[in-house]
Amino acid sequence: MKKITFTLLLVAAGLGTVAGQEDSVMMEKIYSKSFESGQAYENLRYLTKTIGNRIAGSAKAEEAVNWSKSLMESLPFDQVYLQAVDVPYWHRGATEEAYILPTNEPLQVLALGGSIGTGKAGLTAEVIEVELLSELRQHGDAVRGKIVFVNKPWDESLVETGVAYGLNSSQRSRGPAEAAKLGAVAYLFRSLSSSTTDDFPHTGGTRYVAGIDSIPAIAIAAVSAQKLSAALKKDPKTTVFLKNESAWKGLVHTHNVIAEWKGTEKPDEIITIGGHIDSWDVGEGAHDNGTGVMGTLDAIRTLMELGYKPKRTIRLVFYMNEENGVQGAMKYGEAAKAKSEKIVAAIESDAGGFAPRGFDIKSSATAVSWIQQHWKPLFEQKFWVSRFLQGSPGVDSGVWGAHFPNTVMFNFRPDPHRYFDIHHTAKDVFEAVDRRELQSGVAALASLLYLLDQQVDQITK
Ligand SMILES: [Zn+2]
């Protein structure tokens, strides 16, 4: 009995080593291929330079959908199709204008996604500055007829820039309604940007509350916010002129883009990988999220180029409308649920194309510790990828994942330091992406896809 157990242990240990070596060899091939002949960077060039930014509902977003579909069709997928979805279309209109009166000193601003416009004439009002919305109530009636200016600086002390972003993002979404409740005429919000030394405003979604007046909601760049704050300190009666012409334009019929590479052994088990194809309407949507879509596509293409045959079905999904509605992810989830699909794992890339650091994993602690023990060393020793922690899924996976509570979800985590300098700004352009960093991310994604395809039952059992 004892002897048999001992022998079995030896066999198990031996097999483990061989499997680990095979995986290591495969990952070396993946990394070499990605650096040598990866196409994510050149595809990203087309998406950003030829198509450009692509807010959901725009003609550019549909152009990106059709181009992505033909790109997928040029690869040996078994099936490529569009999944119809209606999205609310928000249009920025003419470039915003803002300046301090009476000096006419310009302020760099961008309407927040979803904002109504001031009308062509614009509006002029005194300004009430606070750091936190919670301070507004103390001002009571003094808010009426004024522009509420929330000037909370970025928390520089945090390494996790995503956490710093999250700390203040609810002031962006709740602000217009909170200010309007007290009679404010507009909402001016200091940009959620980790760059405090430049003057690029940072857009992003905001929302209104039924039953409370909608007022124009506008982001102001960090340097402009400091300028306005200084002017208000000198003269609290300082007024500001604001003009924006943004508006909702109703529902637009558009699509998610999906491609499937059929599994040879367990085709009914699906591994989803992808990110959102839409972007905000400034810059070129390069890091957010051109790198995510072109990177996940190239991860699959790299495995194809290596002659790999997946055991399970690998499904690539480009979601529409992550930035201002997540209608694409909702549609994907409803359709998958209606078919009772077996989605065993999901990978999402939506945190930029900087050098890969690892993955946040939505699964049991046991599964995460298994991954830390078996997969992390493969990534860490040769490829400088070492973060494998229990955490939240990406936004799109999180939305459709509501229908699939047992799916293990991986959220790709590149280096976070520079992401919020450029995210949602005019600086999010192709030139901000480094080819080697991007292809290193592609290799990390392809490696995880390969490991999941081979061994996902180890973390789902
Ligand atoms: Zn994004």
CSV table of C-alpha atoms and ligand atoms in Angstrom, one decimal:
chain,number,residue,atom,x,y,z
A,1,MET,CA,0.0,0.0,0.0
A,2,LYS,CA,2.7,2.4,1.1
A,3,LYS,CA,4.9,1.4,-1.8
A,4,ILE,CA,2.1,1.9,-4.3
A,5,THR,CA,1.4,5.4,-3.0
A,6,PHE,CA,5.0,6.3,-3.1
A,7,THR,CA,5.3,5.1,-6.7
A,8,LEU,CA,2.2,7.0,-7.6
A,9,LEU,CA,3.6,10.1,-6.1
A,10,LEU,CA,6.8,9.7,-8.0
A,11,VAL,CA,4.8,9.2,-11.3
A,12,ALA,CA,2.6,12.2,-10.5
A,13,ALA,CA,5.6,14.4,-9.6
A,14,GLY,CA,7.4,13.2,-12.8
A,15,LEU,CA,4.5,14.0,-15.0
A,16,GLY,CA,4.1,17.4,-13.4
A,17,THR,CA,7.7,18.2,-14.2
A,18,VAL,CA,7.3,17.1,-17.8
A,19,ALA,CA,4.1,19.0,-18.2
A,20,GLY,CA,5.7,22.1,-16.7
A,21,GLN,CA,8.7,21.8,-19.1
A,22,GLU,CA,6.4,21.4,-22.1
A,23,ASP,CA,4.5,24.6,-21.0
A,24,SER,CA,7.7,26.4,-20.5
A,25,VAL,CA,8.9,25.5,-24.0
A,26,MET,CA,5.5,26.5,-25.5
A,27,MET,CA,5.6,29.8,-23.8
A,28,GLU,CA,9.1,30.5,-25.1
A,29,LYS,CA,7.9,29.9,-28.6
A,30,ILE,CA,4.9,32.1,-28.0
A,31,TYR,CA,7.0,35.0,-26.8
A,32,SER,CA,9.6,34.7,-29.6
A,33,LYS,CA,6.8,34.6,-32.2
A,34,SER,CA,5.0,37.6,-30.7
A,35,PHE,CA,8.2,39.7,-30.7
A,36,GLU,CA,9.4,38.5,-34.2
A,37,SER,CA,6.2,38.5,-36.2
A,38,GLY,CA,3.4,39.9,-34.0
A,39,GLN,CA,0.9,42.1,-35.8
A,40,ALA,CA,-0.9,43.8,-32.9
A,41,TYR,CA,1.1,47.0,-33.3
A,42,GLU,CA,0.5,47.4,-37.1
A,43,ASN,CA,-3.2,46.5,-36.7
A,44,LEU,CA,-3.4,49.1,-33.9
A,45,ARG,CA,-1.8,51.6,-36.3
A,46,TYR,CA,-4.7,51.1,-38.8
A,47,LEU,CA,-7.4,51.2,-36.1
A,48,THR,CA,-6.1,54.4,-34.5
A,49,LYS,CA,-4.6,56.3,-37.5
A,50,THR,CA,-6.9,55.3,-40.4
A,51,ILE,CA,-10.2,54.8,-38.4
A,52,GLY,CA,-9.5,56.9,-35.3
A,53,ASN,CA,-11.6,57.3,-32.2
A,54,ARG,CA,-14.9,55.5,-32.3
A,55,ILE,CA,-17.6,56.3,-29.7
A,56,ALA,CA,-20.4,53.8,-29.7
A,57,GLY,CA,-23.1,54.8,-32.3
A,58,SER,CA,-20.8,56.8,-34.5
A,59,ALA,CA,-19.9,56.0,-38.1
A,60,LYS,CA,-16.3,55.4,-37.0
A,61,ALA,CA,-17.4,52.7,-34.5
A,62,GLU,CA,-19.3,50.9,-37.2
A,63,GLU,CA,-16.2,51.2,-39.5
A,64,ALA,CA,-14.1,49.6,-36.7
A,65,VAL,CA,-16.7,46.8,-36.4
A,66,ASN,CA,-16.6,46.0,-40.2
A,67,TRP,CA,-12.8,46.3,-40.4
A,68,SER,CA,-12.4,44.0,-37.3
A,69,LYS,CA,-14.7,41.5,-38.9
A,70,SER,CA,-12.7,41.4,-42.1
A,71,LEU,CA,-9.5,41.1,-40.1
A,72,MET,CA,-10.9,38.1,-38.2
A,73,GLU,CA,-12.1,36.6,-41.5
A,74,SER,CA,-8.5,36.7,-42.8
A,75,LEU,CA,-7.5,34.3,-40.1
A,76,PRO,CA,-8.4,30.5,-39.8
A,77,PHE,CA,-11.3,31.0,-37.4
A,78,ASP,CA,-14.2,28.5,-37.9
A,79,GLN,CA,-16.8,31.3,-37.6
A,80,VAL,CA,-16.9,35.1,-37.6
A,81,TYR,CA,-20.1,37.0,-37.0
A,82,LEU,CA,-21.6,40.2,-35.8
A,83,GLN,CA,-24.0,40.3,-32.8
A,84,ALA,CA,-26.6,43.1,-33.2
A,85,VAL,CA,-27.0,45.5,-30.3
A,86,ASP,CA,-28.6,48.9,-30.0
A,87,VAL,CA,-26.6,51.6,-28.2
A,88,PRO,CA,-27.5,55.1,-27.1
A,89,TYR,CA,-25.4,57.6,-29.2
A,90,TRP,CA,-24.0,60.7,-27.5
A,91,HIS,CA,-22.5,63.4,-29.7
A,92,ARG,CA,-20.0,66.0,-28.5
A,93,GLY,CA,-20.7,68.6,-31.2
A,94,ALA,CA,-18.6,71.7,-31.6
A,95,THR,CA,-15.4,72.1,-29.6
A,96,GLU,CA,-16.1,73.3,-26.0
A,97,GLU,CA,-15.2,76.9,-25.0
A,98,ALA,CA,-14.4,78.1,-21.5
A,99,TYR,CA,-12.7,81.1,-20.0
A,100,ILE,CA,-12.4,83.1,-16.9
A,101,LEU,CA,-14.0,86.6,-16.9
A,102,PRO,CA,-13.2,89.4,-17.1
A,103,THR,CA,-9.6,88.4,-18.0
A,104,ASN,CA,-10.7,86.0,-20.9
A,105,GLU,CA,-8.1,83.5,-19.7
A,106,PRO,CA,-8.9,80.3,-21.5
A,107,LEU,CA,-9.6,77.0,-19.6
A,108,GLN,CA,-9.1,73.6,-21.1
A,109,VAL,CA,-12.3,71.6,-20.8
A,110,LEU,CA,-14.2,68.6,-22.3
A,111,ALA,CA,-17.8,67.8,-21.8
A,112,LEU,CA,-18.3,64.7,-19.8
A,113,GLY,CA,-19.9,61.8,-21.7
A,114,GLY,CA,-23.7,62.0,-21.5
A,115,SER,CA,-23.7,65.8,-20.8
A,116,ILE,CA,-26.4,68.0,-22.2
A,117,GLY,CA,-25.2,71.3,-23.9
A,118,THR,CA,-25.3,74.8,-22.7
A,119,GLY,CA,-26.8,75.9,-26.0
A,120,LYS,CA,-25.1,77.9,-28.6
A,121,ALA,CA,-25.0,81.1,-26.5
A,122,GLY,CA,-23.2,79.4,-23.6
A,123,LEU,CA,-23.6,80.4,-20.0
A,124,THR,CA,-21.8,82.8,-17.6
A,125,ALA,CA,-22.0,82.4,-13.9
A,126,GLU,CA,-20.1,82.7,-10.6
A,127,VAL,CA,-18.3,79.7,-9.4
A,128,ILE,CA,-18.5,77.8,-6.1
A,129,GLU,CA,-15.4,75.6,-5.5
A,130,VAL,CA,-15.3,72.5,-3.3
A,131,GLU,CA,-13.1,69.5,-3.0
A,132,LEU,CA,-15.9,67.1,-2.1
A,133,LEU,CA,-19.6,67.0,-3.1
A,134,SER,CA,-20.4,66.4,0.6
A,135,GLU,CA,-19.2,70.0,1.3
A,136,LEU,CA,-21.9,71.4,-1.1
A,137,ARG,CA,-24.7,71.2,1.4
A,138,GLN,CA,-23.0,73.5,3.9
A,139,HIS,CA,-23.2,76.2,1.2
A,140,GLY,CA,-27.0,75.8,0.9
A,141,ASP,CA,-28.6,78.6,-1.0
A,142,ALA,CA,-25.3,80.1,-2.1
A,143,VAL,CA,-25.1,77.3,-4.7
A,144,ARG,CA,-28.2,78.5,-6.6
A,145,GLY,CA,-27.4,80.0,-10.0
A,146,LYS,CA,-23.7,79.1,-9.8
A,147,ILE,CA,-21.3,76.7,-11.5
A,148,VAL,CA,-20.3,74.0,-9.0
A,149,PHE,CA,-16.5,73.4,-9.4
A,150,VAL,CA,-15.3,70.1,-7.8
A,151,ASN,CA,-11.5,70.5,-7.5
A,152,LYS,CA,-10.1,67.4,-5.9
A,153,PRO,CA,-6.5,66.7,-6.9
A,154,TRP,CA,-5.3,63.2,-7.8
A,155,ASP,CA,-4.1,61.2,-4.9
A,156,GLU,CA,-0.4,60.9,-5.7
A,157,SER,CA,0.4,58.6,-2.8
A,158,LEU,CA,-1.1,55.5,-4.3
A,159,VAL,CA,0.8,53.0,-6.5
A,160,GLU,CA,-2.5,51.6,-7.7
A,161,THR,CA,-3.5,54.3,-10.1
A,162,GLY,CA,-6.8,52.4,-10.7
A,163,VAL,CA,-7.6,52.8,-7.0
A,164,ALA,CA,-6.8,56.6,-7.2
A,165,TYR,CA,-9.1,56.8,-10.2
A,166,GLY,CA,-11.9,54.9,-8.4
A,167,LEU,CA,-11.6,57.1,-5.3
A,168,ASN,CA,-13.0,60.1,-7.1
A,169,SER,CA,-15.0,58.7,-10.1
A,170,SER,CA,-18.3,58.7,-8.2
A,171,GLN,CA,-18.0,62.5,-7.9
A,172,ARG,CA,-17.9,62.5,-11.7
A,173,SER,CA,-21.0,60.4,-12.1
A,174,ARG,CA,-23.1,61.8,-9.1
A,175,GLY,CA,-21.9,65.4,-9.3
A,176,PRO,CA,-24.3,66.9,-11.9
A,177,ALA,CA,-27.4,65.7,-10.0
A,178,GLU,CA,-26.0,66.7,-6.5
A,179,ALA,CA,-25.2,70.2,-7.8
A,180,ALA,CA,-28.5,70.5,-9.7
A,181,LYS,CA,-30.5,69.6,-6.5
A,182,LEU,CA,-29.1,72.8,-4.9
A,183,GLY,CA,-29.9,74.9,-8.0
A,184,ALA,CA,-26.5,75.0,-9.7
A,185,VAL,CA,-26.5,75.9,-13.5
A,186,ALA,CA,-23.5,73.8,-14.5
A,187,TYR,CA,-21.0,71.2,-13.1
A,188,LEU,CA,-17.3,71.7,-13.6
A,189,PHE,CA,-15.2,68.6,-12.5
A,190,ARG,CA,-11.4,68.5,-12.2
A,191,SER,CA,-10.2,65.8,-14.6
A,192,LEU,CA,-9.5,62.3,-13.2
A,193,SER,CA,-5.9,62.3,-14.5
A,194,SER,CA,-2.7,61.3,-12.8
A,195,SER,CA,-0.9,63.9,-14.9
A,196,THR,CA,-0.9,67.1,-12.8
A,197,THR,CA,1.5,69.1,-14.9
A,198,ASP,CA,-0.3,69.2,-18.3
A,199,ASP,CA,-3.5,70.8,-19.5
A,200,PHE,CA,-5.3,67.9,-21.2
A,201,PRO,CA,-8.8,67.5,-19.9
A,202,HIS,CA,-10.0,63.9,-19.3
A,203,THR,CA,-13.6,62.9,-20.3
A,204,GLY,CA,-15.6,59.9,-19.1
A,205,GLY,CA,-19.2,59.1,-18.3
A,206,THR,CA,-21.6,61.0,-16.1
A,207,ARG,CA,-25.3,60.6,-15.4
A,208,TYR,CA,-28.4,62.4,-14.5
A,209,VAL,CA,-31.1,61.4,-12.1
A,210,ALA,CA,-34.8,61.3,-13.1
A,211,GLY,CA,-36.7,64.0,-11.4
A,212,ILE,CA,-33.7,66.3,-10.9
A,213,ASP,CA,-32.8,68.9,-13.5
A,214,SER,CA,-30.0,68.0,-16.0
A,215,ILE,CA,-27.2,70.6,-16.1
A,216,PRO,CA,-24.1,70.7,-18.4
A,217,ALA,CA,-21.3,68.6,-16.9
A,218,ILE,CA,-17.8,69.5,-18.0
A,219,ALA,CA,-14.3,68.2,-17.1
A,220,ILE,CA,-11.5,70.8,-16.6
A,221,ALA,CA,-7.8,69.9,-17.0
A,222,ALA,CA,-5.6,69.9,-13.9
A,223,VAL,CA,-3.5,73.0,-14.8
A,224,SER,CA,-6.7,74.9,-15.8
A,225,ALA,CA,-8.3,73.8,-12.5
A,226,GLN,CA,-5.4,75.3,-10.5
A,227,LYS,CA,-5.6,78.5,-12.6
A,228,LEU,CA,-9.3,78.9,-11.9
A,229,SER,CA,-8.8,78.1,-8.2
A,230,ALA,CA,-6.2,80.8,-7.9
A,231,ALA,CA,-8.5,83.3,-9.6
A,232,LEU,CA,-11.3,82.4,-7.2
A,233,LYS,CA,-8.9,82.9,-4.2
A,234,LYS,CA,-8.1,86.4,-5.5
A,235,ASP,CA,-11.7,87.3,-6.2
A,236,PRO,CA,-14.5,84.9,-5.1
A,237,LYS,CA,-16.9,86.8,-7.4
A,238,THR,CA,-14.9,85.6,-10.5
A,239,THR,CA,-17.2,84.4,-13.2
A,240,VAL,CA,-16.7,81.7,-15.9
A,241,PHE,CA,-18.1,81.4,-19.4
A,242,LEU,CA,-18.9,77.8,-20.5
A,243,LYS,CA,-20.1,76.6,-23.9
A,244,ASN,CA,-20.7,73.0,-25.1
A,245,GLU,CA,-23.1,71.6,-27.7
A,246,SER,CA,-23.2,68.0,-26.8
A,247,ALA,CA,-26.4,66.0,-26.9
A,248,TRP,CA,-27.9,62.5,-26.9
A,249,LYS,CA,-28.9,61.4,-30.4
A,250,GLY,CA,-31.1,58.4,-29.7
A,251,LEU,CA,-30.5,54.7,-30.3
A,252,VAL,CA,-28.2,53.4,-33.0
A,253,HIS,CA,-28.1,49.9,-34.3
A,254,THR,CA,-24.5,48.5,-34.1
A,255,HIS,CA,-22.6,45.3,-33.2
A,256,ASN,CA,-20.3,43.2,-31.1
A,257,VAL,CA,-17.8,41.3,-33.3
A,258,ILE,CA,-17.2,37.7,-32.5
A,259,ALA,CA,-14.9,34.9,-33.9
A,260,GLU,CA,-14.7,31.3,-32.9
A,261,TRP,CA,-11.8,28.8,-33.1
A,262,LYS,CA,-13.4,25.4,-32.5
A,263,GLY,CA,-12.0,23.0,-29.9
A,264,THR,CA,-10.8,19.6,-31.1
A,265,GLU,CA,-11.6,17.7,-27.9
A,266,LYS,CA,-14.2,19.7,-25.9
A,267,PRO,CA,-15.8,22.1,-28.4
A,268,ASP,CA,-18.7,22.8,-26.0
A,269,GLU,CA,-16.4,24.3,-23.4
A,270,ILE,CA,-15.7,27.9,-24.3
A,271,ILE,CA,-12.9,30.2,-23.3
A,272,THR,CA,-13.8,33.9,-24.0
A,273,ILE,CA,-11.1,36.5,-24.7
A,274,GLY,CA,-11.4,40.1,-25.8
A,275,GLY,CA,-12.1,43.7,-24.9
A,276,HIS,CA,-14.1,46.7,-26.0
A,277,ILE,CA,-13.8,48.1,-29.5
A,278,ASP,CA,-15.5,51.4,-28.8
A,279,SER,CA,-13.6,54.4,-27.4
A,280,TRP,CA,-14.2,57.9,-26.2
A,281,ASP,CA,-14.4,60.5,-28.9
A,282,VAL,CA,-11.0,62.3,-28.2
A,283,GLY,CA,-7.6,61.1,-29.1
A,284,GLU,CA,-7.5,57.8,-31.0
A,285,GLY,CA,-8.5,55.2,-28.4
A,286,ALA,CA,-5.1,53.6,-28.5
A,287,HIS,CA,-4.4,52.4,-25.0
A,288,ASP,CA,-8.2,52.5,-24.2
A,289,ASN,CA,-8.8,50.1,-25.8
A,290,GLY,CA,-7.2,49.6,-29.2
A,291,THR,CA,-4.4,47.7,-27.5
A,292,GLY,CA,-7.0,45.5,-25.8
A,293,VAL,CA,-8.7,44.4,-29.0
A,294,MET,CA,-5.7,44.2,-31.2
A,295,GLY,CA,-3.7,42.5,-28.4
A,296,THR,CA,-6.3,39.7,-27.7
A,297,LEU,CA,-6.8,39.1,-31.5
A,298,ASP,CA,-3.0,38.8,-31.9
A,299,ALA,CA,-2.8,36.4,-29.0
A,300,ILE,CA,-5.0,34.0,-30.9
A,301,ARG,CA,-3.3,34.7,-34.2
A,302,THR,CA,0.1,33.8,-32.5
A,303,LEU,CA,-1.2,30.4,-31.4
A,304,MET,CA,-2.6,29.8,-34.9
A,305,GLU,CA,0.8,30.8,-36.4
A,306,LEU,CA,2.5,28.2,-34.1
A,307,GLY,CA,0.2,25.5,-35.5
A,308,TYR,CA,-1.6,25.1,-32.2
A,309,LYS,CA,-4.9,23.2,-32.1
A,310,PRO,CA,-7.1,24.2,-29.2
A,311,LYS,CA,-8.8,21.5,-27.1
A,312,ARG,CA,-11.6,23.8,-26.2
A,313,THR,CA,-13.4,26.5,-28.2
A,314,ILE,CA,-11.7,29.8,-28.1
A,315,ARG,CA,-14.0,32.7,-28.7
A,316,LEU,CA,-12.8,36.2,-29.4
A,317,VAL,CA,-15.3,39.0,-28.5
A,318,PHE,CA,-15.0,42.7,-29.3
A,319,TYR,CA,-17.6,44.4,-27.1
A,320,MET,CA,-19.4,47.5,-28.2
A,321,ASN,CA,-20.3,50.4,-25.9
A,322,GLU,CA,-18.2,49.7,-22.8
A,323,GLU,CA,-17.5,53.4,-22.3
A,324,ASN,CA,-21.0,54.7,-22.1
A,325,GLY,CA,-23.6,52.1,-21.6
A,326,VAL,CA,-22.1,48.5,-21.7
A,327,GLN,CA,-24.9,47.4,-24.0
A,328,GLY,CA,-22.6,45.1,-26.0
A,329,ALA,CA,-21.6,43.1,-22.9
A,330,MET,CA,-25.3,42.9,-21.8
A,331,LYS,CA,-26.3,41.5,-25.2
A,332,TYR,CA,-23.4,39.0,-25.2
A,333,GLY,CA,-24.4,37.7,-21.7
A,334,GLU,CA,-28.1,37.4,-22.6
A,335,ALA,CA,-27.4,35.5,-25.8
A,336,ALA,CA,-24.9,33.2,-24.1
A,337,LYS,CA,-27.3,32.5,-21.3
A,338,ALA,CA,-30.2,31.8,-23.7
A,339,LYS,CA,-28.1,29.1,-25.3
A,340,SER,CA,-27.0,27.8,-21.9
A,341,GLU,CA,-23.4,28.0,-23.0
A,342,LYS,CA,-20.6,26.5,-21.0
A,343,ILE,CA,-18.1,29.4,-20.7
A,344,VAL,CA,-15.4,27.9,-18.5
A,345,ALA,CA,-13.0,30.9,-18.5
A,346,ALA,CA,-12.8,34.5,-19.7
A,347,ILE,CA,-9.9,36.9,-20.3
A,348,GLU,CA,-10.4,40.6,-20.7
A,349,SER,CA,-7.9,43.2,-21.7
A,350,ASP,CA,-9.0,46.8,-21.0
A,351,ALA,CA,-6.2,48.4,-18.9
A,352,GLY,CA,-3.9,49.7,-21.6
A,353,GLY,CA,-0.9,48.3,-23.6
A,354,PHE,CA,2.0,49.0,-21.3
A,355,ALA,CA,4.4,46.2,-20.2
A,356,PRO,CA,2.4,43.3,-18.8
A,357,ARG,CA,2.5,42.7,-15.0
A,358,GLY,CA,-0.1,39.9,-14.6
A,359,PHE,CA,-3.7,39.2,-14.1
A,360,ASP,CA,-6.4,39.8,-11.5
A,361,ILE,CA,-8.5,36.7,-11.1
A,362,LYS,CA,-12.1,36.3,-10.2
A,363,SER,CA,-12.3,32.8,-8.8
A,364,SER,CA,-12.0,30.9,-5.5
A,365,ALA,CA,-9.0,31.4,-3.3
A,366,THR,CA,-8.1,27.7,-3.9
A,367,ALA,CA,-8.0,28.2,-7.7
A,368,VAL,CA,-5.9,31.4,-7.3
A,369,SER,CA,-3.4,29.6,-5.1
A,370,TRP,CA,-3.2,26.7,-7.6
A,371,ILE,CA,-2.4,29.3,-10.3
A,372,GLN,CA,0.2,30.9,-8.1
A,373,GLN,CA,1.8,27.6,-7.5
A,374,HIS,CA,1.7,26.2,-11.1
A,375,TRP,CA,1.5,29.0,-13.6
A,376,LYS,CA,3.0,32.0,-11.9
A,377,PRO,CA,6.6,30.5,-11.9
A,378,LEU,CA,6.3,29.9,-15.7
A,379,PHE,CA,5.5,33.6,-16.3
A,380,GLU,CA,7.8,35.1,-13.6
A,381,GLN,CA,11.1,33.4,-14.2
A,382,LYS,CA,11.6,34.3,-17.9
A,383,PHE,CA,9.0,36.8,-18.8
A,384,TRP,CA,8.8,39.3,-15.9
A,385,VAL,CA,5.1,38.7,-15.3
A,386,SER,CA,4.3,38.0,-11.7
A,387,ARG,CA,1.0,39.4,-10.5
A,388,PHE,CA,-1.6,36.6,-10.1
A,389,LEU,CA,-4.0,37.8,-7.4
A,390,GLN,CA,-7.7,37.3,-6.6
A,391,GLY,CA,-9.5,40.4,-7.9
A,392,SER,CA,-12.2,41.9,-10.0
A,393,PRO,CA,-13.0,41.0,-13.6
A,394,GLY,CA,-12.9,43.7,-16.4
A,395,VAL,CA,-16.0,45.8,-16.9
A,396,ASP,CA,-17.5,43.9,-19.8
A,397,SER,CA,-16.8,40.4,-18.3
A,398,GLY,CA,-18.2,41.7,-15.0
A,399,VAL,CA,-21.5,42.7,-16.8
A,400,TRP,CA,-22.1,39.5,-18.7
A,401,GLY,CA,-20.6,37.4,-15.8
A,402,ALA,CA,-23.7,38.2,-13.8
A,403,HIS,CA,-25.2,35.3,-15.8
A,404,PHE,CA,-22.1,33.1,-15.3
A,405,PRO,CA,-21.1,33.2,-11.7
A,406,ASN,CA,-18.9,30.1,-12.0
A,407,THR,CA,-16.8,31.3,-14.9
A,408,VAL,CA,-13.2,32.0,-13.9
A,409,MET,CA,-12.3,35.5,-15.1
A,410,PHE,CA,-8.9,37.0,-15.8
A,411,ASN,CA,-8.4,40.7,-16.0
A,412,PHE,CA,-5.2,41.6,-17.8
A,413,ARG,CA,-3.0,44.0,-15.7
A,414,PRO,CA,-0.3,45.9,-17.6
A,415,ASP,CA,1.9,48.4,-15.7
A,416,PRO,CA,-0.5,51.1,-14.3
A,417,HIS,CA,1.8,54.1,-13.8
A,418,ARG,CA,1.2,56.0,-17.0
A,419,TYR,CA,-2.2,54.8,-18.0
A,420,PHE,CA,-4.3,57.5,-16.3
A,421,ASP,CA,-2.0,60.2,-17.7
A,422,ILE,CA,-3.5,59.6,-21.1
A,423,HIS,CA,-6.7,57.5,-20.7
A,424,HIS,CA,-9.8,59.4,-22.0
A,425,THR,CA,-7.7,62.3,-23.3
A,426,ALA,CA,-6.4,63.7,-26.6
A,427,LYS,CA,-3.1,62.1,-25.6
A,428,ASP,CA,-4.4,58.5,-26.1
A,429,VAL,CA,-2.9,58.1,-29.5
A,430,PHE,CA,-0.9,55.4,-31.4
A,431,GLU,CA,2.4,57.1,-30.6
A,432,ALA,CA,1.8,56.5,-26.9
A,433,VAL,CA,2.1,52.7,-27.4
A,434,ASP,CA,5.4,50.9,-27.5
A,435,ARG,CA,5.6,47.9,-29.8
A,436,ARG,CA,7.7,45.7,-27.6
A,437,GLU,CA,5.6,46.3,-24.5
A,438,LEU,CA,2.4,45.6,-26.6
A,439,GLN,CA,3.8,42.4,-28.0
A,440,SER,CA,5.0,41.3,-24.6
A,441,GLY,CA,1.4,41.7,-23.5
A,442,VAL,CA,0.2,39.7,-26.5
A,443,ALA,CA,2.5,36.9,-25.5
A,444,ALA,CA,1.3,36.9,-21.9
A,445,LEU,CA,-2.3,36.7,-23.1
A,446,ALA,CA,-1.5,33.9,-25.6
A,447,SER,CA,0.4,32.0,-22.8
A,448,LEU,CA,-2.6,32.3,-20.4
A,449,LEU,CA,-5.0,31.2,-23.2
A,450,TYR,CA,-2.8,28.2,-23.9
A,451,LEU,CA,-2.6,27.2,-20.2
A,452,LEU,CA,-6.3,27.6,-19.8
A,453,ASP,CA,-7.0,25.5,-22.9
A,454,GLN,CA,-4.8,22.8,-21.6
A,455,GLN,CA,-5.5,22.8,-17.9
A,456,VAL,CA,-8.7,24.8,-17.1
A,457,ASP,CA,-10.2,21.8,-15.3
A,458,GLN,CA,-7.5,22.2,-12.6
A,459,ILE,CA,-9.1,25.5,-11.5
A,460,THR,CA,-12.7,24.9,-12.2
A,461,LYS,CA,-13.1,21.4,-10.5
B,1,ZN,ZN,-11.6,50.9,-21.6
